[in-house]
Amino acid sequence: MNFAILPTKKSRASALLVVLWVIALLSFLVVTTLMVIMQDVESVGARHQVFRARQLAEMGVAVASNPMVKMGDPLLGRQVSPVERYEAIISTEESLLNINALLTEQRRLILERLFSGKGLEAAAAQTLVNRMLDWIDGDELQRLDSMERDQYEKAGFPGRPYDRPFRSLDEVALVAGMDTLIELWPQWRESFTVFGDGMLDVNEASPELIAALTGVSVLNARDLASRRDGPDGRRYTLDDTPFLELGEVTALLGISEADMVLLEGLLTLKGSTRRVVSTGVAGDYARSITVLVSGDGGSAVMLDWRETVPQ
């Protein structure tokens, strides 16, 4: 005689719990898989937009590198699609301060004044400039509170200073004491260069840099820039009215003859190094390319190419 073993209430409940647990596990796996797939799709889409933004920036560089295209030309900006565009700006590298050109005993006051204006104490500004001068000269004579090879080696930095002019702003950041200035002035790189002919292009430079170099007030420098930038008050537009005589610039700024001696060879009306900054935008992503070119036409030489992510 066979007796069927009927499931008890307890075993049926246990089986139900197992089934529910399996369903929950499968649901979790399905949701997780979908999330991974969505993230992968989003990642692919982001990479595509970044690549496209870089392509658009390169388009702007190609247009701006044509010697026939001038500052303010409408060709420098284009809306390719509702979510894609590029904009290129042509200026000169001489719109920035050449730090090597300012590192002389006669011109050091300009850098000290600039560093002090950014919050560095006067004594610390003098020390920093001394260390920069010792970095680029070829001797082992140590200036006041400065550092030469022995001091850098004791501090754990053998091989410094390089005893030659700076070749990049990354090298400037290695000078002892620069960390303090960088903390006070995080955007310092936007004001300096190691390229160009060493002069400041008053038709391209910002009022702040004109004031820093010449020692005039920022207000005077802004008045000068407002005349230069034309009625619309915007740079790189067709109504810009660049200055044609350096004497007019110095007169408007109110620079004395004594100060002109210090500034001799530091001001120009047109820089010799073409600077192109092109920004491409694709959706939510943007990329900028900065190109420096010396010379025109067949004699043009590319000095630098930098790619950045704009703010």
PDB file of C-alpha atoms in Angstrom:
ATOM      1  CA  MET A   1       0.000   0.000   0.000  1.00  0.00           C
ATOM      2  CA  ASN A   2       1.523   3.357  -1.141  1.00  0.00           C
ATOM      3  CA  PHE A   3       1.131   6.481   0.853  1.00  0.00           C
ATOM      4  CA  ALA A   4       1.708   9.831  -0.891  1.00  0.00           C
ATOM      5  CA  ILE A   5       3.650  12.275   1.158  1.00  0.00           C
ATOM      6  CA  LEU A   6       1.692  15.489   1.066  1.00  0.00           C
ATOM      7  CA  PRO A   7       3.609  18.760   1.461  1.00  0.00           C
ATOM      8  CA  THR A   8       3.112  20.422   4.738  1.00  0.00           C
ATOM      9  CA  LYS A   9       2.238  24.061   5.156  1.00  0.00           C
ATOM     10  CA  LYS A  10       5.781  24.711   6.332  1.00  0.00           C
ATOM     11  CA  SER A  11       7.408  23.186   3.223  1.00  0.00           C
ATOM     12  CA  ARG A  12       4.998  25.051   0.937  1.00  0.00           C
ATOM     13  CA  ALA A  13       5.923  28.325   2.619  1.00  0.00           C
ATOM     14  CA  SER A  14       9.637  27.579   2.252  1.00  0.00           C
ATOM     15  CA  ALA A  15       9.215  26.823  -1.433  1.00  0.00           C
ATOM     16  CA  LEU A  16       7.320  30.081  -1.905  1.00  0.00           C
ATOM     17  CA  LEU A  17      10.123  32.011  -0.230  1.00  0.00           C
ATOM     18  CA  VAL A  18      12.674  30.371  -2.517  1.00  0.00           C
ATOM     19  CA  VAL A  19      10.620  31.293  -5.577  1.00  0.00           C
ATOM     20  CA  LEU A  20      10.273  34.882  -4.394  1.00  0.00           C
ATOM     21  CA  TRP A  21      13.994  35.063  -3.677  1.00  0.00           C
ATOM     22  CA  VAL A  22      14.814  33.780  -7.173  1.00  0.00           C
ATOM     23  CA  ILE A  23      12.442  36.326  -8.733  1.00  0.00           C
ATOM     24  CA  ALA A  24      14.034  39.126  -6.720  1.00  0.00           C
ATOM     25  CA  LEU A  25      17.512  37.970  -7.748  1.00  0.00           C
ATOM     26  CA  LEU A  26      16.542  37.831 -11.422  1.00  0.00           C
ATOM     27  CA  SER A  27      14.965  41.286 -11.179  1.00  0.00           C
ATOM     28  CA  PHE A  28      18.139  42.650  -9.622  1.00  0.00           C
ATOM     29  CA  LEU A  29      20.261  41.085 -12.361  1.00  0.00           C
ATOM     30  CA  VAL A  30      18.002  42.483 -15.080  1.00  0.00           C
ATOM     31  CA  VAL A  31      18.069  46.015 -13.585  1.00  0.00           C
ATOM     32  CA  THR A  32      21.840  45.865 -13.087  1.00  0.00           C
ATOM     33  CA  THR A  33      22.368  44.717 -16.655  1.00  0.00           C
ATOM     34  CA  LEU A  34      20.172  47.522 -17.982  1.00  0.00           C
ATOM     35  CA  MET A  35      22.100  50.078 -15.919  1.00  0.00           C
ATOM     36  CA  VAL A  36      25.431  48.787 -17.230  1.00  0.00           C
ATOM     37  CA  ILE A  37      24.125  48.911 -20.795  1.00  0.00           C
ATOM     38  CA  MET A  38      22.815  52.470 -20.300  1.00  0.00           C
ATOM     39  CA  GLN A  39      26.113  53.607 -18.802  1.00  0.00           C
ATOM     40  CA  ASP A  40      27.972  52.031 -21.702  1.00  0.00           C
ATOM     41  CA  VAL A  41      25.691  53.778 -24.193  1.00  0.00           C
ATOM     42  CA  GLU A  42      26.148  57.095 -22.386  1.00  0.00           C
ATOM     43  CA  SER A  43      29.920  56.590 -22.320  1.00  0.00           C
ATOM     44  CA  VAL A  44      30.000  55.896 -26.053  1.00  0.00           C
ATOM     45  CA  GLY A  45      27.838  58.970 -26.677  1.00  0.00           C
ATOM     46  CA  ALA A  46      30.091  61.135 -24.496  1.00  0.00           C
ATOM     47  CA  ARG A  47      33.216  59.928 -26.288  1.00  0.00           C
ATOM     48  CA  HIS A  48      31.592  60.696 -29.616  1.00  0.00           C
ATOM     49  CA  GLN A  49      30.687  64.232 -28.510  1.00  0.00           C
ATOM     50  CA  VAL A  50      34.186  64.857 -27.158  1.00  0.00           C
ATOM     51  CA  PHE A  51      35.668  63.641 -30.438  1.00  0.00           C
ATOM     52  CA  ARG A  52      33.249  65.822 -32.402  1.00  0.00           C
ATOM     53  CA  ALA A  53      34.046  68.868 -30.239  1.00  0.00           C
ATOM     54  CA  ARG A  54      37.736  68.366 -30.981  1.00  0.00           C
ATOM     55  CA  GLN A  55      36.966  68.070 -34.702  1.00  0.00           C
ATOM     56  CA  LEU A  56      35.055  71.357 -34.597  1.00  0.00           C
ATOM     57  CA  ALA A  57      37.948  73.045 -32.763  1.00  0.00           C
ATOM     58  CA  GLU A  58      40.306  71.813 -35.485  1.00  0.00           C
ATOM     59  CA  MET A  59      37.959  73.285 -38.110  1.00  0.00           C
ATOM     60  CA  GLY A  60      38.286  76.654 -36.396  1.00  0.00           C
ATOM     61  CA  VAL A  61      42.082  76.327 -36.340  1.00  0.00           C
ATOM     62  CA  ALA A  62      42.135  75.534 -40.065  1.00  0.00           C
ATOM     63  CA  VAL A  63      40.057  78.622 -40.866  1.00  0.00           C
ATOM     64  CA  ALA A  64      41.992  80.949 -38.567  1.00  0.00           C
ATOM     65  CA  SER A  65      45.382  79.706 -39.812  1.00  0.00           C
ATOM     66  CA  ASN A  66      44.654  81.027 -43.287  1.00  0.00           C
ATOM     67  CA  PRO A  67      46.724  84.224 -43.622  1.00  0.00           C
ATOM     68  CA  MET A  68      43.877  85.833 -45.587  1.00  0.00           C
ATOM     69  CA  VAL A  69      41.542  85.572 -42.576  1.00  0.00           C
ATOM     70  CA  LYS A  70      41.868  88.519 -40.229  1.00  0.00           C
ATOM     71  CA  MET A  71      40.681  89.241 -36.714  1.00  0.00           C
ATOM     72  CA  GLY A  72      36.930  89.815 -36.574  1.00  0.00           C
ATOM     73  CA  ASP A  73      36.227  87.885 -39.797  1.00  0.00           C
ATOM     74  CA  PRO A  74      32.741  86.265 -39.686  1.00  0.00           C
ATOM     75  CA  LEU A  75      34.298  83.015 -40.928  1.00  0.00           C
ATOM     76  CA  LEU A  76      35.894  82.562 -37.518  1.00  0.00           C
ATOM     77  CA  GLY A  77      32.587  81.467 -36.005  1.00  0.00           C
ATOM     78  CA  ARG A  78      30.049  79.010 -37.360  1.00  0.00           C
ATOM     79  CA  GLN A  79      26.928  77.271 -36.064  1.00  0.00           C
ATOM     80  CA  VAL A  80      27.256  73.866 -37.729  1.00  0.00           C
ATOM     81  CA  SER A  81      24.024  72.460 -36.268  1.00  0.00           C
ATOM     82  CA  PRO A  82      21.645  73.324 -33.423  1.00  0.00           C
ATOM     83  CA  VAL A  83      24.041  71.634 -30.954  1.00  0.00           C
ATOM     84  CA  GLU A  84      27.396  72.032 -32.729  1.00  0.00           C
ATOM     85  CA  ARG A  85      29.505  75.123 -33.290  1.00  0.00           C
ATOM     86  CA  TYR A  86      33.031  76.469 -33.295  1.00  0.00           C
ATOM     87  CA  GLU A  87      34.512  79.862 -32.583  1.00  0.00           C
ATOM     88  CA  ALA A  88      38.101  80.903 -33.243  1.00  0.00           C
ATOM     89  CA  ILE A  89      39.894  84.000 -32.004  1.00  0.00           C
ATOM     90  CA  ILE A  90      43.012  85.383 -33.669  1.00  0.00           C
ATOM     91  CA  SER A  91      45.373  87.465 -31.595  1.00  0.00           C
ATOM     92  CA  THR A  92      49.100  87.543 -30.921  1.00  0.00           C
ATOM     93  CA  GLU A  93      51.177  85.765 -28.312  1.00  0.00           C
ATOM     94  CA  GLU A  94      52.566  89.192 -27.522  1.00  0.00           C
ATOM     95  CA  SER A  95      49.232  89.890 -25.827  1.00  0.00           C
ATOM     96  CA  LEU A  96      50.846  88.154 -22.837  1.00  0.00           C
ATOM     97  CA  LEU A  97      53.868  89.064 -20.727  1.00  0.00           C
ATOM     98  CA  ASN A  98      57.055  87.304 -21.772  1.00  0.00           C
ATOM     99  CA  ILE A  99      58.577  86.330 -18.448  1.00  0.00           C
ATOM    100  CA  ASN A 100      62.079  85.831 -19.875  1.00  0.00           C
ATOM    101  CA  ALA A 101      62.082  89.365 -21.290  1.00  0.00           C
ATOM    102  CA  LEU A 102      61.233  90.791 -17.863  1.00  0.00           C
ATOM    103  CA  LEU A 103      63.940  88.892 -15.995  1.00  0.00           C
ATOM    104  CA  THR A 104      66.683  91.498 -16.070  1.00  0.00           C
ATOM    105  CA  GLU A 105      68.002  93.715 -13.298  1.00  0.00           C
ATOM    106  CA  GLN A 106      66.582  96.741 -15.125  1.00  0.00           C
ATOM    107  CA  ARG A 107      63.079  95.285 -15.564  1.00  0.00           C
ATOM    108  CA  ARG A 108      62.673  93.221 -12.404  1.00  0.00           C
ATOM    109  CA  LEU A 109      60.636  96.015 -10.830  1.00  0.00           C
ATOM    110  CA  ILE A 110      57.806  95.193 -13.257  1.00  0.00           C
ATOM    111  CA  LEU A 111      57.536  91.625 -11.976  1.00  0.00           C
ATOM    112  CA  GLU A 112      57.885  92.664  -8.332  1.00  0.00           C
ATOM    113  CA  ARG A 113      55.080  95.176  -8.785  1.00  0.00           C
ATOM    114  CA  LEU A 114      52.880  92.577 -10.470  1.00  0.00           C
ATOM    115  CA  PHE A 115      53.483  89.927  -7.809  1.00  0.00           C
ATOM    116  CA  SER A 116      52.848  92.391  -5.004  1.00  0.00           C
ATOM    117  CA  GLY A 117      49.599  93.418  -6.672  1.00  0.00           C
ATOM    118  CA  LYS A 118      48.469  89.785  -6.491  1.00  0.00           C
ATOM    119  CA  GLY A 119      48.923  89.646  -2.721  1.00  0.00           C
ATOM    120  CA  LEU A 120      52.565  88.665  -2.293  1.00  0.00           C
ATOM    121  CA  GLU A 121      54.403  90.727   0.321  1.00  0.00           C
ATOM    122  CA  ALA A 122      57.025  93.087  -1.084  1.00  0.00           C
ATOM    123  CA  ALA A 123      59.953  91.207   0.463  1.00  0.00           C
ATOM    124  CA  ALA A 124      58.584  87.867  -0.790  1.00  0.00           C
ATOM    125  CA  ALA A 125      58.118  89.350  -4.284  1.00  0.00           C
ATOM    126  CA  GLN A 126      61.758  90.501  -4.332  1.00  0.00           C
ATOM    127  CA  THR A 127      62.918  87.073  -3.162  1.00  0.00           C
ATOM    128  CA  LEU A 128      60.880  85.279  -5.812  1.00  0.00           C
ATOM    129  CA  VAL A 129      62.269  87.476  -8.589  1.00  0.00           C
ATOM    130  CA  ASN A 130      65.804  86.867  -7.254  1.00  0.00           C
ATOM    131  CA  ARG A 131      65.192  83.127  -7.470  1.00  0.00           C
ATOM    132  CA  MET A 132      63.867  83.454 -11.004  1.00  0.00           C
ATOM    133  CA  LEU A 133      66.954  85.424 -12.015  1.00  0.00           C
ATOM    134  CA  ASP A 134      69.235  82.804 -10.459  1.00  0.00           C
ATOM    135  CA  TRP A 135      67.254  80.107 -12.275  1.00  0.00           C
ATOM    136  CA  ILE A 136      68.002  81.537 -15.726  1.00  0.00           C
ATOM    137  CA  ASP A 137      71.547  82.855 -15.312  1.00  0.00           C
ATOM    138  CA  GLY A 138      74.537  80.636 -15.957  1.00  0.00           C
ATOM    139  CA  ASP A 139      76.511  81.216 -12.773  1.00  0.00           C
ATOM    140  CA  GLU A 140      76.470  79.959  -9.197  1.00  0.00           C
ATOM    141  CA  LEU A 141      76.391  83.427  -7.611  1.00  0.00           C
ATOM    142  CA  GLN A 142      73.469  83.485  -5.210  1.00  0.00           C
ATOM    143  CA  ARG A 143      71.318  86.569  -4.874  1.00  0.00           C
ATOM    144  CA  LEU A 144      69.812  87.684  -1.560  1.00  0.00           C
ATOM    145  CA  ASP A 145      67.515  84.994  -0.074  1.00  0.00           C
ATOM    146  CA  SER A 146      67.744  83.110  -3.358  1.00  0.00           C
ATOM    147  CA  MET A 147      68.664  79.510  -4.152  1.00  0.00           C
ATOM    148  CA  GLU A 148      71.298  77.961  -6.376  1.00  0.00           C
ATOM    149  CA  ARG A 149      72.150  74.346  -7.155  1.00  0.00           C
ATOM    150  CA  ASP A 150      73.381  73.454  -3.655  1.00  0.00           C
ATOM    151  CA  GLN A 151      70.247  74.799  -1.957  1.00  0.00           C
ATOM    152  CA  TYR A 152      67.912  72.998  -4.374  1.00  0.00           C
ATOM    153  CA  GLU A 153      69.821  69.761  -3.901  1.00  0.00           C
ATOM    154  CA  LYS A 154      69.562  70.036  -0.120  1.00  0.00           C
ATOM    155  CA  ALA A 155      65.830  70.639  -0.520  1.00  0.00           C
ATOM    156  CA  GLY A 156      65.541  67.391  -2.473  1.00  0.00           C
ATOM    157  CA  PHE A 157      65.517  68.812  -6.004  1.00  0.00           C
ATOM    158  CA  PRO A 158      68.834  67.899  -7.675  1.00  0.00           C
ATOM    159  CA  GLY A 159      69.466  69.348 -11.112  1.00  0.00           C
ATOM    160  CA  ARG A 160      67.752  72.642 -10.396  1.00  0.00           C
ATOM    161  CA  PRO A 161      67.995  75.448 -11.410  1.00  0.00           C
ATOM    162  CA  TYR A 162      68.388  74.885 -15.146  1.00  0.00           C
ATOM    163  CA  ASP A 163      70.636  77.959 -15.682  1.00  0.00           C
ATOM    164  CA  ARG A 164      68.912  78.982 -18.917  1.00  0.00           C
ATOM    165  CA  PRO A 165      65.808  80.948 -19.895  1.00  0.00           C
ATOM    166  CA  PHE A 166      62.453  79.301 -19.221  1.00  0.00           C
ATOM    167  CA  ARG A 167      61.193  77.104 -22.041  1.00  0.00           C
ATOM    168  CA  SER A 168      57.719  76.547 -20.617  1.00  0.00           C
ATOM    169  CA  LEU A 169      55.483  77.839 -17.848  1.00  0.00           C
ATOM    170  CA  ASP A 170      55.757  74.409 -16.238  1.00  0.00           C
ATOM    171  CA  GLU A 171      59.411  75.241 -15.553  1.00  0.00           C
ATOM    172  CA  VAL A 172      58.434  78.565 -13.994  1.00  0.00           C
ATOM    173  CA  ALA A 173      56.242  76.662 -11.542  1.00  0.00           C
ATOM    174  CA  LEU A 174      59.336  74.759 -10.325  1.00  0.00           C
ATOM    175  CA  VAL A 175      61.034  77.866  -8.921  1.00  0.00           C
ATOM    176  CA  ALA A 176      61.173  77.795  -5.124  1.00  0.00           C
ATOM    177  CA  GLY A 177      58.497  80.110  -3.743  1.00  0.00           C
ATOM    178  CA  MET A 178      56.208  79.935  -6.773  1.00  0.00           C
ATOM    179  CA  ASP A 179      53.803  77.744  -4.820  1.00  0.00           C
ATOM    180  CA  THR A 180      52.950  80.702  -2.588  1.00  0.00           C
ATOM    181  CA  LEU A 181      52.239  82.952  -5.569  1.00  0.00           C
ATOM    182  CA  ILE A 182      50.202  80.230  -7.294  1.00  0.00           C
ATOM    183  CA  GLU A 183      48.047  79.860  -4.197  1.00  0.00           C
ATOM    184  CA  LEU A 184      47.350  83.606  -4.238  1.00  0.00           C
ATOM    185  CA  TRP A 185      47.008  83.799  -8.016  1.00  0.00           C
ATOM    186  CA  PRO A 186      45.800  80.469  -9.493  1.00  0.00           C
ATOM    187  CA  GLN A 187      45.288  81.977 -12.977  1.00  0.00           C
ATOM    188  CA  TRP A 188      48.873  83.240 -13.316  1.00  0.00           C
ATOM    189  CA  ARG A 189      49.477  81.164 -16.449  1.00  0.00           C
ATOM    190  CA  GLU A 190      46.895  83.228 -18.331  1.00  0.00           C
ATOM    191  CA  SER A 191      49.164  86.276 -18.086  1.00  0.00           C
ATOM    192  CA  PHE A 192      52.567  84.880 -19.098  1.00  0.00           C
ATOM    193  CA  THR A 193      54.287  83.255 -22.049  1.00  0.00           C
ATOM    194  CA  VAL A 194      57.756  82.089 -23.041  1.00  0.00           C
ATOM    195  CA  PHE A 195      57.082  82.599 -26.759  1.00  0.00           C
ATOM    196  CA  GLY A 196      56.945  85.721 -28.889  1.00  0.00           C
ATOM    197  CA  ASP A 197      59.345  88.591 -29.365  1.00  0.00           C
ATOM    198  CA  GLY A 198      59.308  89.728 -25.720  1.00  0.00           C
ATOM    199  CA  MET A 199      57.151  92.821 -26.222  1.00  0.00           C
ATOM    200  CA  LEU A 200      53.556  93.476 -25.148  1.00  0.00           C
ATOM    201  CA  ASP A 201      51.050  94.103 -27.932  1.00  0.00           C
ATOM    202  CA  VAL A 202      48.973  97.046 -26.672  1.00  0.00           C
ATOM    203  CA  ASN A 203      46.371  96.398 -29.373  1.00  0.00           C
ATOM    204  CA  GLU A 204      45.791  92.877 -28.026  1.00  0.00           C
ATOM    205  CA  ALA A 205      46.730  92.808 -24.347  1.00  0.00           C
ATOM    206  CA  SER A 206      44.174  93.070 -21.564  1.00  0.00           C
ATOM    207  CA  PRO A 207      43.963  96.336 -19.597  1.00  0.00           C
ATOM    208  CA  GLU A 208      45.243  94.499 -16.517  1.00  0.00           C
ATOM    209  CA  LEU A 209      48.438  93.415 -18.262  1.00  0.00           C
ATOM    210  CA  ILE A 210      48.964  96.843 -19.808  1.00  0.00           C
ATOM    211  CA  ALA A 211      48.656  98.374 -16.347  1.00  0.00           C
ATOM    212  CA  ALA A 212      50.989  95.767 -14.836  1.00  0.00           C
ATOM    213  CA  LEU A 213      53.691  96.416 -17.412  1.00  0.00           C
ATOM    214  CA  THR A 214      53.482 100.190 -17.580  1.00  0.00           C
ATOM    215  CA  GLY A 215      52.690 100.916 -13.941  1.00  0.00           C
ATOM    216  CA  VAL A 216      49.641 103.054 -14.768  1.00  0.00           C
ATOM    217  CA  SER A 217      46.301 102.533 -13.058  1.00  0.00           C
ATOM    218  CA  VAL A 218      43.966  99.833 -14.337  1.00  0.00           C
ATOM    219  CA  LEU A 219      41.373 102.580 -14.885  1.00  0.00           C
ATOM    220  CA  ASN A 220      43.680 104.366 -17.333  1.00  0.00           C
ATOM    221  CA  ALA A 221      44.414 101.104 -19.107  1.00  0.00           C
ATOM    222  CA  ARG A 222      40.690 100.353 -19.404  1.00  0.00           C
ATOM    223  CA  ASP A 223      40.083 103.763 -20.962  1.00  0.00           C
ATOM    224  CA  LEU A 224      42.760 102.933 -23.500  1.00  0.00           C
ATOM    225  CA  ALA A 225      41.181  99.547 -24.222  1.00  0.00           C
ATOM    226  CA  SER A 226      37.720 101.087 -24.674  1.00  0.00           C
ATOM    227  CA  ARG A 227      39.056 103.287 -27.474  1.00  0.00           C
ATOM    228  CA  ARG A 228      40.847 100.341 -29.038  1.00  0.00           C
ATOM    229  CA  ASP A 229      37.850  97.997 -28.896  1.00  0.00           C
ATOM    230  CA  GLY A 230      35.473 100.345 -30.714  1.00  0.00           C
ATOM    231  CA  PRO A 231      31.896 101.476 -30.021  1.00  0.00           C
ATOM    232  CA  ASP A 232      30.563  98.000 -29.223  1.00  0.00           C
ATOM    233  CA  GLY A 233      33.133  97.568 -26.450  1.00  0.00           C
ATOM    234  CA  ARG A 234      33.972  94.048 -27.622  1.00  0.00           C
ATOM    235  CA  ARG A 235      37.304  92.783 -28.803  1.00  0.00           C
ATOM    236  CA  TYR A 236      37.872  91.037 -32.125  1.00  0.00           C
ATOM    237  CA  THR A 237      34.948  92.660 -33.915  1.00  0.00           C
ATOM    238  CA  LEU A 238      34.917  94.664 -37.124  1.00  0.00           C
ATOM    239  CA  ASP A 239      34.563  98.047 -35.378  1.00  0.00           C
ATOM    240  CA  ASP A 240      37.865  97.711 -33.485  1.00  0.00           C
ATOM    241  CA  THR A 241      40.157 100.713 -33.947  1.00  0.00           C
ATOM    242  CA  PRO A 242      43.721  99.561 -33.220  1.00  0.00           C
ATOM    243  CA  PHE A 243      46.304 102.203 -32.400  1.00  0.00           C
ATOM    244  CA  LEU A 244      48.708 103.144 -35.188  1.00  0.00           C
ATOM    245  CA  GLU A 245      51.259 105.155 -33.224  1.00  0.00           C
ATOM    246  CA  LEU A 246      52.976 104.150 -30.005  1.00  0.00           C
ATOM    247  CA  GLY A 247      53.275 107.789 -28.980  1.00  0.00           C
ATOM    248  CA  GLU A 248      49.487 108.051 -28.878  1.00  0.00           C
ATOM    249  CA  VAL A 249      49.345 105.049 -26.553  1.00  0.00           C
ATOM    250  CA  THR A 250      51.922 106.397 -24.115  1.00  0.00           C
ATOM    251  CA  ALA A 251      50.244 109.804 -24.120  1.00  0.00           C
ATOM    252  CA  LEU A 252      46.813 108.355 -23.364  1.00  0.00           C
ATOM    253  CA  LEU A 253      48.267 106.239 -20.580  1.00  0.00           C
ATOM    254  CA  GLY A 254      50.155 109.196 -19.140  1.00  0.00           C
ATOM    255  CA  ILE A 255      53.532 107.426 -19.113  1.00  0.00           C
ATOM    256  CA  SER A 256      56.373 109.749 -18.172  1.00  0.00           C
ATOM    257  CA  GLU A 257      59.648 109.948 -20.087  1.00  0.00           C
ATOM    258  CA  ALA A 258      61.427 108.382 -17.123  1.00  0.00           C
ATOM    259  CA  ASP A 259      59.110 105.382 -17.203  1.00  0.00           C
ATOM    260  CA  MET A 260      59.567 105.089 -20.956  1.00  0.00           C
ATOM    261  CA  VAL A 261      63.233 104.322 -20.360  1.00  0.00           C
ATOM    262  CA  LEU A 262      62.198 101.268 -18.338  1.00  0.00           C
ATOM    263  CA  LEU A 263      59.678 100.271 -21.013  1.00  0.00           C
ATOM    264  CA  GLU A 264      62.023 100.648 -23.956  1.00  0.00           C
ATOM    265  CA  GLY A 265      61.668  97.639 -26.220  1.00  0.00           C
ATOM    266  CA  LEU A 266      58.678  96.267 -24.297  1.00  0.00           C
ATOM    267  CA  LEU A 267      55.714  97.815 -26.129  1.00  0.00           C
ATOM    268  CA  THR A 268      54.568  97.112 -29.669  1.00  0.00           C
ATOM    269  CA  LEU A 269      51.527  97.870 -31.827  1.00  0.00           C
ATOM    270  CA  LYS A 270      51.505  94.476 -33.539  1.00  0.00           C
ATOM    271  CA  GLY A 271      52.938  91.238 -32.245  1.00  0.00           C
ATOM    272  CA  SER A 272      54.831  88.951 -34.583  1.00  0.00           C
ATOM    273  CA  THR A 273      53.490  85.625 -33.288  1.00  0.00           C
ATOM    274  CA  ARG A 274      50.019  84.608 -34.440  1.00  0.00           C
ATOM    275  CA  ARG A 275      47.907  83.082 -31.665  1.00  0.00           C
ATOM    276  CA  VAL A 276      44.782  81.111 -32.545  1.00  0.00           C
ATOM    277  CA  VAL A 277      42.372  79.898 -29.863  1.00  0.00           C
ATOM    278  CA  SER A 278      39.610  77.731 -31.307  1.00  0.00           C
ATOM    279  CA  THR A 279      36.790  76.224 -29.252  1.00  0.00           C
ATOM    280  CA  GLY A 280      34.523  73.485 -30.544  1.00  0.00           C
ATOM    281  CA  VAL A 281      31.222  72.638 -28.862  1.00  0.00           C
ATOM    282  CA  ALA A 282      29.205  69.467 -29.407  1.00  0.00           C
ATOM    283  CA  GLY A 283      26.196  69.110 -27.152  1.00  0.00           C
ATOM    284  CA  ASP A 284      27.353  69.380 -23.543  1.00  0.00           C
ATOM    285  CA  TYR A 285      31.046  68.978 -24.360  1.00  0.00           C
ATOM    286  CA  ALA A 286      33.673  71.495 -25.458  1.00  0.00           C
ATOM    287  CA  ARG A 287      37.341  71.380 -26.384  1.00  0.00           C
ATOM    288  CA  SER A 288      39.772  74.236 -27.055  1.00  0.00           C
ATOM    289  CA  ILE A 289      42.931  74.226 -29.138  1.00  0.00           C
ATOM    290  CA  THR A 290      45.560  76.955 -28.907  1.00  0.00           C
ATOM    291  CA  VAL A 291      48.079  77.209 -31.734  1.00  0.00           C
ATOM    292  CA  LEU A 292      51.074  79.550 -31.948  1.00  0.00           C
ATOM    293  CA  VAL A 293      52.494  80.308 -35.386  1.00  0.00           C
ATOM    294  CA  SER A 294      55.528  82.421 -36.242  1.00  0.00           C
ATOM    295  CA  GLY A 295      55.761  83.888 -39.746  1.00  0.00           C
ATOM    296  CA  ASP A 296      53.297  83.787 -42.626  1.00  0.00           C
ATOM    297  CA  GLY A 297      52.706  81.717 -45.712  1.00  0.00           C
ATOM    298  CA  GLY A 298      55.379  79.191 -46.639  1.00  0.00           C
ATOM    299  CA  SER A 299      57.725  80.443 -43.910  1.00  0.00           C
ATOM    300  CA  ALA A 300      55.221  79.879 -41.107  1.00  0.00           C
ATOM    301  CA  VAL A 301      56.485  77.737 -38.230  1.00  0.00           C
ATOM    302  CA  MET A 302      54.257  76.199 -35.567  1.00  0.00           C
ATOM    303  CA  LEU A 303      55.710  76.934 -32.140  1.00  0.00           C
ATOM    304  CA  ASP A 304      53.143  75.299 -29.887  1.00  0.00           C
ATOM    305  CA  TRP A 305      49.882  73.312 -29.923  1.00  0.00           C
ATOM    306  CA  ARG A 306      47.863  72.926 -26.746  1.00  0.00           C
ATOM    307  CA  GLU A 307      44.494  71.266 -26.132  1.00  0.00           C
ATOM    308  CA  THR A 308      42.428  72.160 -23.098  1.00  0.00           C
ATOM    309  CA  VAL A 309      38.956  71.717 -21.656  1.00  0.00           C
ATOM    310  CA  PRO A 310      37.379  75.190 -21.373  1.00  0.00           C
ATOM    311  CA  GLN A 311      35.536  76.214 -18.229  1.00  0.00           C
TER     312      GLN A 311
END
